[in-house]
Short mmCIF file of C-alpha atoms (C1' of nucleotides) in Angstrom, two decimals:
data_model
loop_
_atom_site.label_atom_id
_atom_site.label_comp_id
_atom_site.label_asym_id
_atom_site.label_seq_id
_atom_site.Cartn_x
_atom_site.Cartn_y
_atom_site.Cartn_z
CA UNK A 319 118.38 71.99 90.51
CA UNK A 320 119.08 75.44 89.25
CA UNK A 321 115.62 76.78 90.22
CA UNK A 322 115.74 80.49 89.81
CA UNK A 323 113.10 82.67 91.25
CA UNK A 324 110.95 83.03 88.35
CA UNK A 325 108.88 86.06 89.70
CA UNK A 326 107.20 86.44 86.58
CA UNK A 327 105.05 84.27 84.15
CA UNK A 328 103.03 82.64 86.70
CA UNK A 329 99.54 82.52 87.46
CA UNK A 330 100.31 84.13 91.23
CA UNK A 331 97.66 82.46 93.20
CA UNK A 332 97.74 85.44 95.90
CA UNK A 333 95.26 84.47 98.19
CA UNK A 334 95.05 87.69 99.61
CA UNK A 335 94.20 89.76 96.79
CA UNK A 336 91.97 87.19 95.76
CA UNK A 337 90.24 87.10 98.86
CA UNK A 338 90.03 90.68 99.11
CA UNK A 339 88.48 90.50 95.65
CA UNK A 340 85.58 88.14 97.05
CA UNK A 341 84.80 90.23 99.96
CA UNK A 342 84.64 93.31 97.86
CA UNK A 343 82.84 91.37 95.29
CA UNK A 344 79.77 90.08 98.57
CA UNK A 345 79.19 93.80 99.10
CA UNK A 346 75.54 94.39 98.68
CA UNK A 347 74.52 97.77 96.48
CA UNK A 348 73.75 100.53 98.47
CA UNK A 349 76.31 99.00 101.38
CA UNK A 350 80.20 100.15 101.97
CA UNK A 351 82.90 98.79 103.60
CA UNK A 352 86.40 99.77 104.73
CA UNK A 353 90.02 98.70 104.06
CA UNK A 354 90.66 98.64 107.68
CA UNK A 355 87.48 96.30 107.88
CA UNK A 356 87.99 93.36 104.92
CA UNK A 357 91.80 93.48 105.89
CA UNK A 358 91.00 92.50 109.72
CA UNK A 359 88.65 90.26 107.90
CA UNK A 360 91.60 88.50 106.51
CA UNK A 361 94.00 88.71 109.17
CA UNK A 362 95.90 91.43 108.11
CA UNK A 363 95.10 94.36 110.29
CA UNK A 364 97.77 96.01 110.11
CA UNK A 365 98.01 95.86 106.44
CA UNK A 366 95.41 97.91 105.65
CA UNK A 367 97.08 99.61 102.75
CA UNK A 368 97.26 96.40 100.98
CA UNK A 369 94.00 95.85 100.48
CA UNK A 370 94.06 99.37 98.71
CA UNK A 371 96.99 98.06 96.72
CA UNK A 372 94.34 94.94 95.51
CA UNK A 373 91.88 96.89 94.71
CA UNK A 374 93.89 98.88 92.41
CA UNK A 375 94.89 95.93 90.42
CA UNK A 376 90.82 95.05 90.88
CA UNK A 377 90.37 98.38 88.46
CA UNK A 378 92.23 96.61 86.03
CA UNK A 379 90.33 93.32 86.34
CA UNK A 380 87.49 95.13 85.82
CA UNK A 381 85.50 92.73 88.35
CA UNK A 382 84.77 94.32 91.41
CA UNK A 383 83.02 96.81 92.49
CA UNK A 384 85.95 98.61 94.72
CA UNK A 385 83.89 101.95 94.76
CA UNK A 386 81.93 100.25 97.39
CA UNK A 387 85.11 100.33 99.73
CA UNK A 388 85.93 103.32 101.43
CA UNK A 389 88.51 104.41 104.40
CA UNK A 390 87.77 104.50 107.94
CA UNK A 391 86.12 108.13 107.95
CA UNK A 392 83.60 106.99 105.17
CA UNK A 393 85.74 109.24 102.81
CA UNK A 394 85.82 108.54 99.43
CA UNK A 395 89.85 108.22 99.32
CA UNK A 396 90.08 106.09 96.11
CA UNK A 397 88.23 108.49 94.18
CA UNK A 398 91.03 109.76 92.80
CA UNK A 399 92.63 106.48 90.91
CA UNK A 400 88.95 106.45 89.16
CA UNK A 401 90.12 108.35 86.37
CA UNK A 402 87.29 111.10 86.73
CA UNK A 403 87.47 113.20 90.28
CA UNK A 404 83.41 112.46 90.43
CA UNK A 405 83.54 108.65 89.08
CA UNK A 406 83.55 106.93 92.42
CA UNK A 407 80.74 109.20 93.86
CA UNK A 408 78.75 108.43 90.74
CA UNK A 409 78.74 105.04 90.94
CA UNK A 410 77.61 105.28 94.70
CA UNK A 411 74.94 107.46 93.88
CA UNK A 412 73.88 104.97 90.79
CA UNK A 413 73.50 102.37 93.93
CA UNK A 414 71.32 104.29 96.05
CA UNK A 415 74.26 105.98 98.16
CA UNK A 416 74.16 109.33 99.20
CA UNK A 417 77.58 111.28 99.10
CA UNK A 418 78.40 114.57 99.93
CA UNK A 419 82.01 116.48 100.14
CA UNK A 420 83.47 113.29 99.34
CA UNK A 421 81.69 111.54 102.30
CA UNK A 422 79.29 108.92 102.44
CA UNK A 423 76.10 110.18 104.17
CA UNK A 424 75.28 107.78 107.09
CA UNK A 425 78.14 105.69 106.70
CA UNK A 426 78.34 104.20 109.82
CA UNK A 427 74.49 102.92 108.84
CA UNK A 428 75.79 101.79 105.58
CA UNK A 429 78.89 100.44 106.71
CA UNK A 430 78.75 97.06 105.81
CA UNK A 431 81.46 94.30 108.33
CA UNK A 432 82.31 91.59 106.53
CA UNK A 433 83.05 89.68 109.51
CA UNK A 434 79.62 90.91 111.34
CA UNK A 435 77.83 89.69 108.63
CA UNK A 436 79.93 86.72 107.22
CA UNK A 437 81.77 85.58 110.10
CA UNK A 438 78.82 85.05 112.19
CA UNK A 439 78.83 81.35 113.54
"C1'" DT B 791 119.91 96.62 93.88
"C1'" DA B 792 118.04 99.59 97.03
"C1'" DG B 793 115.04 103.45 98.33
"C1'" DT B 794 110.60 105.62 98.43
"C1'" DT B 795 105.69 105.80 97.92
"C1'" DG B 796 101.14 104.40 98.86
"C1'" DA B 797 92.93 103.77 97.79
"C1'" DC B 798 95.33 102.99 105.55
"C1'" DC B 799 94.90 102.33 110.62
"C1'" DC B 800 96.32 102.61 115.50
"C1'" DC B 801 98.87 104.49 119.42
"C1'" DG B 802 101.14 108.19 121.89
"C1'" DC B 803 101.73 113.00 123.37
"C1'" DC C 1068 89.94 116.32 122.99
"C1'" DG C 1069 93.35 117.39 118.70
"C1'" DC C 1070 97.53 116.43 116.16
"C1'" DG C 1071 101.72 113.63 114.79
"C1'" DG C 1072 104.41 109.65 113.85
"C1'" DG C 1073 105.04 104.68 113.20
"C1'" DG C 1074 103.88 100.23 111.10
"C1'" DC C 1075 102.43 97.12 107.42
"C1'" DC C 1076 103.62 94.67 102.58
"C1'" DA C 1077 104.06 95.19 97.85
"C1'" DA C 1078 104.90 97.77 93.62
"C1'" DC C 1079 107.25 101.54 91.21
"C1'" DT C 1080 111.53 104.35 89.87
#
DNA sequence: TAGTTGACCCCGC
DNA sequence: CGCGGGGCCAACT
């Protein structure tokens, strides 16, 4: 069976950018979360950056709402692969969230856990 | 093909 | 208590 490794031309079912996608997607306006946060979430810890990587491609998908999703500090980090230097703190503000210098005012009172508030059994 | 970067986070000094 | 380096996985050059 000459199977080559056909890396392109498939529908790439990556469950981890899809899943990252979902999480990003159940954050509630005026909430944010953090990359260090969803990717724990998943069980990738210590790929934190990934989840950065995912929501880059979500940009192009156009589906979810990754200026919700901030670093560890509350900084807006991503706001620079928005296009505009002020998109990502004008779409916080549009939800209700405060931002100043680049940081999200209160953030540890709008952080928002996805496994604190989903993964509660 | 291989090397480097990158929307980060954690540990050590 | 502050700063620096390493680790993670995938995409880009």
């Amino acid at each position: 069976m000459s199977v080559k490794k056909q890396k392109a031309s498939t529908p790439k079912p990556d469950n981890f950018f899809e899943d990252v996608y979902a999480v990003v997607r159940l954050i509630p306006a005026g909430r944010v979360s953090s990359y260090g946060a969803i990717a724990r979430y998943l069980g990738r810890s210590g790929s934190a950056r990934m989840v950065g990587w995912a929501l880059n491609n979500a940009l192009v998908l156009h589906d979810v709402p990754a200026q919700r999703v901030v670093n560890r500090e509350g900084r807006l980090s991503g706001k620079i692969h928005f296009g505009s230097p002020t998109r990502m703190q004008e779409l916080l503000e549009a939800e209700g969230i405060k931002v100043e210098n680049d940081q999200v005012v209160d953030f540890k009172e709008r952080f928002w856990d996805p496994e604190l508030e989903l993964g509660s059994t």
